Amino acid sequence: MIWNKEAFLSRGYPGLDGELRPPRLEERDPVDEAMRCLTELAMNEEALVHAVGGPHLRARRIMSLGLSPGARVRMVRRAPLGDPLEFDVSGCLLMLRSEEAAGIVVEG
Amino acid sequence: MACLADPASADLRFVAVGNPNTGKTTLVNALSGSCLRIGNWPGTTVERVETCFPVGDRQACLVDLPGAYSLAAGTAEERLTRDELLAARPDAVVDVVDASNLERNLYLTLELAELGYPLVVALNLLDEAQARGLDLRLEVLEERLGVPVVATVAVREQGMEGLVSAALQARPATLRLDYPESIESAVTRLEPLIPHPSRRWMALAALSGEPISLDEPASRLLEILKVELASLGVDPFLGIVGTRYQAAREMAANVQVTRPGAHRLTEALDRWFLHPWLGIPLFLLGMLLVFRFTFQFSDPWVGWLGQIQEVLGGWIAAMPLPGLVASFLADGLVGGIGTVLAFTPVLFFLFLALSFLEASGFLARSAFLVDRLMKAMGLPGRAFIPMILGFGCNVPAISATRTMESFSDRLRVAMAVPFAACSARLAVFTLFTSVFFPGHAAVVVFGLYLLGLLVGMLTALALGRLTPPSEAGSAMELPPYRIPTWKVVWRQASARTWSFVEGVGGAILLSVAAVWVLLNLPPGDISQSLYARLSTGLAWLLGPLGIHDWRLAGALVPGFVAKEVVIGTLGVSYLQADPVAPMGLLEGLRQIASGLLGALWATLQAIPALLGLPGIALPPPEAPEGLPAALSQSMTRSGALAYLVFVLLYTPCVGTLMALRLEFGRRWAALSAVYQLVVAYALAFVAARLPL
């Protein structure tokens, strides 16, 4: 599945003053087909974090947990009831709800 | 070693800073010897741990700042840590770093380096990292940062002397990160206008959009700089944070000769505990074990405390005192202290279990398992444990809401917790159901538990509609499993129990004394007392619920002290109190001593019993002889059901109310009390009309 650019844009990107703004992806590498949402990783698949989206506070929190652009991330498991997802970020295990993980763009 | 009375008079002030789950608290414990102080940060419910120890001929005090992933204040803990760091320059910042997770931990280290304070890095959990095949070059880290780096294993108290002597030699870091040129030049212009030793860090924080309070000229310049950067197309937040992450990643790569392998224990345990099918049953089994542990271990001690109370009553009866004075001493004073103390074994063991779950990593797993369920109520997964603990005792459940980050989530859970049928209410349930529903006691009690759970959940849900969801989201770390040190768990549990006695004891004593006054004045027959008059008024109010007997209505008032007191009061008002038999000094001492031995023995016996099959039968009701017969004549079955529903839901006991006040303030505690009275009345009104 191709990463949904529209959905990501509508979620906004952490900007100055906590205001939401659309991600300025054009400044970075061009978005290509290799980019996906974090939720789209298969079990045990690894990828590189490209950008972190969502409300400012939430994105900052996710980044401070180690999921920042440039970090390697691996999908570990889904919770028994289906929702939160567990990720391995260079040896550290994190739990994210799927709507939070959906705001994170990964490549590779 | 004598503990320093006033930490403010210490010669040296150290602060410990670090990511959560780096063993920081264990490290502070290992440094402290026996002078640990646990309290709260002023005006907050974040735990404040401080310790003082001698360094040569000087006294040093070390404050454990709350865990933080960065100095950008995302959580209440992080805000506190940042404010505390900016408020005063410490003699050394001890940065506790998880050796196996350098990449993320070094981000905070870089920020601390930018503060410009004397810094020392404690590379903790090194044994764990090495067991995972990690090989580190400490000297590279030392050289890059320009501050001393000490390897420590806090659980085994290794590296502590080295850390203290390094802290004495701590110096500001020499490392200086290179930010993109546009940001760097903005910082250079802003810095001179900030009169603070950490002006570089503050300038960077202000530029990246942190709410930092600046003087008038500085904040005006800040606005100009932000506009300039925006016109250059530079997002300072991304530029600054990105540079730091990049630097942390590079530094970690340089320091690590080999990368750590997987955490074997964590992988193995998670395979079972987070298993798609087995995970949830195992978790429920674990919670059952926590409850059995708490009650089987605390029961003997509650019994022993009751025995001491009886002996004291006997001694007082043996003294030549006027009847009213003796009664006040025995029932008012000793009874009051006894009520406070009766809480402590249950609290201590529940807190012990909670501290263990927290420190071992199980608490985070439980949040992962049930997050989906809690999400349906608009709550984070972490809300589950406090809600479940409420079935043991509401007081620790309300303290346990501290493990959640957002205030509104905490408040919602705390308003729901008092509806959980705690073990004290079970005593009332078993008595009444055995009298009025002999064949179906278990069904009725189970129904009451369900009702409490349902009302609590609806409360949390309704409050969630009124408050906006927390912005920070529910992302969190699942720390690796660790076997916590006994010392840390024990200390944490005793400190939390003690803070209950300190904060709540007075209020319980006062309310027991007030109940004594009601029951005993004017002296003589209880049916002429103030209590009887008040109860007659109450009975009129409770008439629509099918509760007409003043003795039944009245017992709800002392039930406010602790719900199990309801039975004792019913006993007194139906059957008159038994006179207390006087007791000799030696006989009393003998009873206390043999009771102590008995309690110790019973605690030991509880260990194998923990693993036995859980009993599903209700415990036999404990009540004075003759009370069941008296009760069965004073109300109908539907009245009894209404009474039980009312006892389940009405105003929480004074301990719970005080815990609510400690955590959320007077107004929320009062609101909770009123809300519960209204809910209890409404549902008992319905219950009284059920066709039985």
Short mmCIF file of N, CA and C in Angstrom, two decimals, chain A residues 13-17 21 24 27-28 55-58 60-66 68-71 74 77-81 83-86 90-97 99-100, chain B residues 69 73-75 101 103-104 132 207 210 226 233 235-238 241 245 249 259 266 270-271 274-276 280 368-369 371-373 375 379-380 405 471-478:
data_model
loop_
_atom_site.label_atom_id
_atom_site.label_comp_id
_atom_site.label_asym_id
_atom_site.label_seq_id
_atom_site.Cartn_x
_atom_site.Cartn_y
_atom_site.Cartn_z
N TYR A 13 1.54 18.95 11.24
CA TYR A 13 2.91 18.69 11.57
C TYR A 13 3.31 19.62 12.70
N PRO A 14 4.13 19.18 13.63
CA PRO A 14 4.47 20.07 14.75
C PRO A 14 5.24 21.28 14.26
N GLY A 15 4.70 22.45 14.48
CA GLY A 15 5.39 23.65 14.04
C GLY A 15 5.73 24.53 15.22
N LEU A 16 6.17 25.68 14.95
CA LEU A 16 6.52 26.66 15.96
C LEU A 16 5.28 27.00 16.77
N ASP A 17 5.45 27.33 18.06
CA ASP A 17 4.36 27.79 18.92
C ASP A 17 3.26 26.75 19.09
N ARG A 21 0.74 22.75 11.33
CA ARG A 21 0.92 23.22 9.97
C ARG A 21 1.18 22.01 9.10
N ARG A 24 6.23 20.23 5.61
CA ARG A 24 6.89 20.75 4.41
C ARG A 24 7.80 19.67 3.86
N GLU A 27 10.85 20.05 1.29
CA GLU A 27 12.21 20.44 1.65
C GLU A 27 13.11 19.22 1.83
N ARG A 28 12.46 18.12 2.14
CA ARG A 28 13.25 16.91 2.40
C ARG A 28 13.32 16.09 1.12
N PRO A 55 -0.40 16.29 16.47
CA PRO A 55 -0.36 17.52 17.26
C PRO A 55 1.03 17.73 17.85
N HIS A 56 1.40 18.98 18.05
CA HIS A 56 2.74 19.34 18.49
C HIS A 56 3.18 18.56 19.72
N LEU A 57 2.35 18.60 20.79
CA LEU A 57 2.73 17.96 22.05
C LEU A 57 2.97 16.48 21.87
N ARG A 58 2.05 15.85 21.14
CA ARG A 58 2.13 14.41 20.96
C ARG A 58 3.37 14.04 20.15
N ARG A 60 6.10 15.73 19.84
CA ARG A 60 7.31 15.97 20.62
C ARG A 60 7.54 14.84 21.60
N ARG A 61 6.44 14.36 22.19
CA ARG A 61 6.55 13.25 23.15
C ARG A 61 7.07 12.00 22.45
N ILE A 62 6.51 11.72 21.27
CA ILE A 62 6.94 10.52 20.54
C ILE A 62 8.41 10.63 20.18
N MET A 63 8.83 11.85 19.77
CA MET A 63 10.23 12.03 19.41
C MET A 63 11.13 11.89 20.63
N SER A 64 10.67 12.40 21.79
CA SER A 64 11.53 12.31 22.97
C SER A 64 11.64 10.87 23.46
N LEU A 65 10.70 10.01 23.07
CA LEU A 65 10.82 8.60 23.42
C LEU A 65 11.82 7.89 22.51
N GLY A 66 12.35 8.59 21.52
CA GLY A 66 13.37 8.01 20.66
C GLY A 66 12.93 7.81 19.22
N SER A 68 12.51 9.51 16.53
CA SER A 68 12.73 10.77 15.83
C SER A 68 13.19 10.47 14.42
N PRO A 69 13.06 11.43 13.50
CA PRO A 69 13.50 11.19 12.14
C PRO A 69 14.95 10.69 12.13
N GLY A 70 15.19 9.62 11.40
CA GLY A 70 16.53 9.06 11.35
C GLY A 70 16.69 7.81 12.19
N ALA A 71 15.76 7.56 13.10
CA ALA A 71 15.87 6.38 13.96
C ALA A 71 15.39 5.14 13.22
N ARG A 74 11.36 -1.07 14.46
CA ARG A 74 10.92 -2.41 14.06
C ARG A 74 9.58 -2.67 14.73
N ARG A 77 4.96 -6.28 17.96
CA ARG A 77 3.71 -7.04 18.08
C ARG A 77 2.53 -6.09 18.22
N ARG A 78 1.36 -6.70 18.09
CA ARG A 78 0.10 -6.03 18.30
C ARG A 78 -0.42 -6.53 19.65
N ALA A 79 -1.11 -5.68 20.41
CA ALA A 79 -1.67 -6.13 21.69
C ALA A 79 -2.78 -7.14 21.43
N PRO A 80 -3.06 -8.01 22.42
CA PRO A 80 -4.07 -9.05 22.23
C PRO A 80 -5.42 -8.50 21.76
N LEU A 81 -5.80 -7.32 22.22
CA LEU A 81 -7.09 -6.78 21.82
C LEU A 81 -6.99 -6.00 20.52
N ASP A 83 -5.29 -3.31 19.61
CA ASP A 83 -4.83 -1.96 19.40
C ASP A 83 -3.45 -1.54 19.76
N PRO A 84 -3.02 -1.27 20.92
CA PRO A 84 -1.74 -0.59 20.82
C PRO A 84 -0.71 -1.48 20.11
N LEU A 85 0.25 -0.85 19.48
CA LEU A 85 1.29 -1.59 18.77
C LEU A 85 2.59 -1.42 19.54
N GLU A 86 3.44 -2.44 19.47
CA GLU A 86 4.73 -2.35 20.15
C GLU A 86 5.82 -2.24 19.11
N SER A 90 15.87 0.98 18.37
CA SER A 90 17.24 0.66 18.79
C SER A 90 17.28 0.11 20.21
N GLY A 91 16.59 -1.00 20.41
CA GLY A 91 16.69 -1.72 21.67
C GLY A 91 15.70 -1.29 22.73
N CYS A 92 14.96 -0.21 22.47
CA CYS A 92 14.03 0.29 23.46
C CYS A 92 12.61 0.02 22.96
N LEU A 93 11.77 -0.56 23.82
CA LEU A 93 10.43 -0.95 23.39
C LEU A 93 9.42 0.16 23.69
N LEU A 94 8.63 0.50 22.68
CA LEU A 94 7.66 1.57 22.85
C LEU A 94 6.27 1.07 22.50
N MET A 95 5.26 1.66 23.15
CA MET A 95 3.88 1.31 22.85
C MET A 95 3.21 2.55 22.27
N LEU A 96 2.56 2.36 21.10
CA LEU A 96 1.86 3.47 20.45
C LEU A 96 0.47 3.00 20.03
N ARG A 97 -0.53 3.85 20.22
CA ARG A 97 -1.84 3.51 19.67
C ARG A 97 -1.77 3.67 18.16
N GLU A 99 -3.60 5.14 16.02
CA GLU A 99 -3.79 6.47 15.43
C GLU A 99 -2.57 7.34 15.60
N GLU A 100 -1.76 7.05 16.64
CA GLU A 100 -0.52 7.81 16.81
C GLU A 100 0.53 7.33 15.82
N TYR B 69 12.59 12.61 29.71
CA TYR B 69 13.24 12.23 28.47
C TYR B 69 13.98 13.42 27.86
N ALA B 73 9.33 20.52 28.48
CA ALA B 73 8.39 20.01 29.48
C ALA B 73 7.15 19.42 28.84
N GLY B 74 7.17 18.12 28.60
CA GLY B 74 6.00 17.46 28.04
C GLY B 74 5.08 16.94 29.12
N THR B 75 5.63 16.46 30.23
CA THR B 75 4.82 15.93 31.32
C THR B 75 5.05 16.78 32.57
N ASN B 101 21.09 1.93 26.30
CA ASN B 101 20.19 2.72 25.47
C ASN B 101 20.76 4.12 25.28
N GLU B 103 21.60 5.94 22.71
CA GLU B 103 21.10 6.83 21.69
C GLU B 103 20.06 7.80 22.25
N ARG B 104 19.08 7.23 22.96
CA ARG B 104 18.01 8.10 23.48
C ARG B 104 18.46 8.85 24.72
N ARG B 132 24.25 -8.18 27.45
CA ARG B 132 23.65 -8.20 26.12
C ARG B 132 24.70 -8.01 25.04
N LEU B 207 13.74 29.66 21.19
CA LEU B 207 13.63 29.65 19.73
C LEU B 207 12.85 28.44 19.24
N GLU B 210 9.53 26.64 23.07
CA GLU B 210 9.21 26.31 24.45
C GLU B 210 8.67 27.53 25.17
N LYS B 226 12.20 34.99 15.29
CA LYS B 226 11.33 33.93 14.77
C LYS B 226 10.84 34.29 13.36
N GLY B 233 12.85 30.28 5.78
CA GLY B 233 12.34 28.92 5.58
C GLY B 233 12.92 27.93 6.57
N ASP B 235 12.68 26.04 10.17
CA ASP B 235 11.85 25.74 11.33
C ASP B 235 12.79 25.49 12.50
N PRO B 236 12.89 26.44 13.45
CA PRO B 236 13.89 26.28 14.51
C PRO B 236 13.67 25.03 15.34
N PHE B 237 12.40 24.65 15.56
CA PHE B 237 12.14 23.44 16.35
C PHE B 237 12.81 22.22 15.72
N LEU B 238 12.53 22.05 14.42
CA LEU B 238 13.11 20.89 13.74
C LEU B 238 14.63 21.00 13.67
N VAL B 241 16.05 20.43 17.51
CA VAL B 241 15.84 19.06 17.99
C VAL B 241 16.56 18.07 17.08
N TYR B 245 19.36 15.25 18.09
CA TYR B 245 19.19 13.81 17.86
C TYR B 245 20.33 13.25 17.02
N ARG B 249 22.93 10.42 18.25
CA ARG B 249 23.06 9.18 17.50
C ARG B 249 24.52 8.93 17.13
N ARG B 259 26.96 -3.15 19.31
CA ARG B 259 25.62 -2.74 19.74
C ARG B 259 25.04 -3.80 20.66
N THR B 266 13.49 -10.08 28.70
CA THR B 266 12.30 -9.35 28.29
C THR B 266 11.62 -10.03 27.12
N ASP B 270 7.94 -11.51 27.61
CA ASP B 270 6.90 -10.88 26.80
C ASP B 270 6.21 -11.87 25.88
N ARG B 271 6.96 -12.88 25.44
CA ARG B 271 6.36 -13.88 24.57
C ARG B 271 5.16 -14.52 25.27
N LEU B 274 2.59 -11.14 26.90
CA LEU B 274 1.88 -10.34 25.90
C LEU B 274 1.37 -11.24 24.77
N HIS B 275 1.25 -12.52 25.07
CA HIS B 275 0.80 -13.49 24.08
C HIS B 275 -0.63 -13.15 23.61
N PRO B 276 -0.91 -13.33 22.31
CA PRO B 276 -2.24 -12.95 21.81
C PRO B 276 -3.40 -13.58 22.58
N ILE B 280 -3.90 -11.99 28.31
CA ILE B 280 -4.92 -11.42 29.21
C ILE B 280 -5.27 -12.37 30.35
N PHE B 368 -0.33 -1.95 28.34
CA PHE B 368 -0.31 -2.38 26.94
C PHE B 368 -1.46 -3.36 26.66
N LEU B 369 -1.68 -4.29 27.61
CA LEU B 369 -2.69 -5.32 27.41
C LEU B 369 -4.11 -4.77 27.37
N ASP B 371 -5.07 -1.50 27.10
CA ASP B 371 -5.23 -0.14 26.55
C ASP B 371 -6.49 -0.02 25.69
N ARG B 372 -6.75 -1.06 24.92
CA ARG B 372 -7.90 -1.01 24.01
C ARG B 372 -9.22 -0.85 24.79
N LEU B 373 -9.31 -1.60 25.91
CA LEU B 373 -10.49 -1.52 26.76
C LEU B 373 -10.65 -0.12 27.34
N LYS B 375 -9.38 2.59 26.23
CA LYS B 375 -9.61 3.58 25.18
C LYS B 375 -11.11 3.76 24.95
N LEU B 379 -9.82 6.56 28.24
CA LEU B 379 -8.75 6.64 29.23
C LEU B 379 -7.50 5.94 28.71
N PRO B 380 -6.33 6.30 29.23
CA PRO B 380 -5.12 5.57 28.85
C PRO B 380 -5.09 4.21 29.54
N GLU B 405 -0.27 10.40 33.47
CA GLU B 405 0.38 11.68 33.24
C GLU B 405 -0.57 12.87 33.21
N GLU B 471 -3.59 16.00 25.07
CA GLU B 471 -2.90 16.22 23.80
C GLU B 471 -1.69 15.32 23.63
N ALA B 472 -1.09 14.95 24.77
CA ALA B 472 0.21 14.28 24.68
C ALA B 472 0.09 12.86 24.14
N GLY B 473 -1.11 12.33 24.03
CA GLY B 473 -1.26 10.98 23.52
C GLY B 473 -0.89 9.96 24.58
N SER B 474 -0.85 8.69 24.20
CA SER B 474 -0.60 7.67 25.20
C SER B 474 0.63 6.85 24.89
N ALA B 475 1.50 7.39 24.03
CA ALA B 475 2.73 6.66 23.72
C ALA B 475 3.55 6.54 24.99
N MET B 476 4.11 5.37 25.24
CA MET B 476 4.97 5.21 26.40
C MET B 476 5.96 4.07 26.20
N GLU B 477 6.93 4.04 27.11
CA GLU B 477 7.98 3.05 27.02
C GLU B 477 7.53 1.77 27.72
N LEU B 478 7.91 0.61 27.17
CA LEU B 478 7.76 -0.66 27.87
C LEU B 478 9.15 -1.03 28.36
#
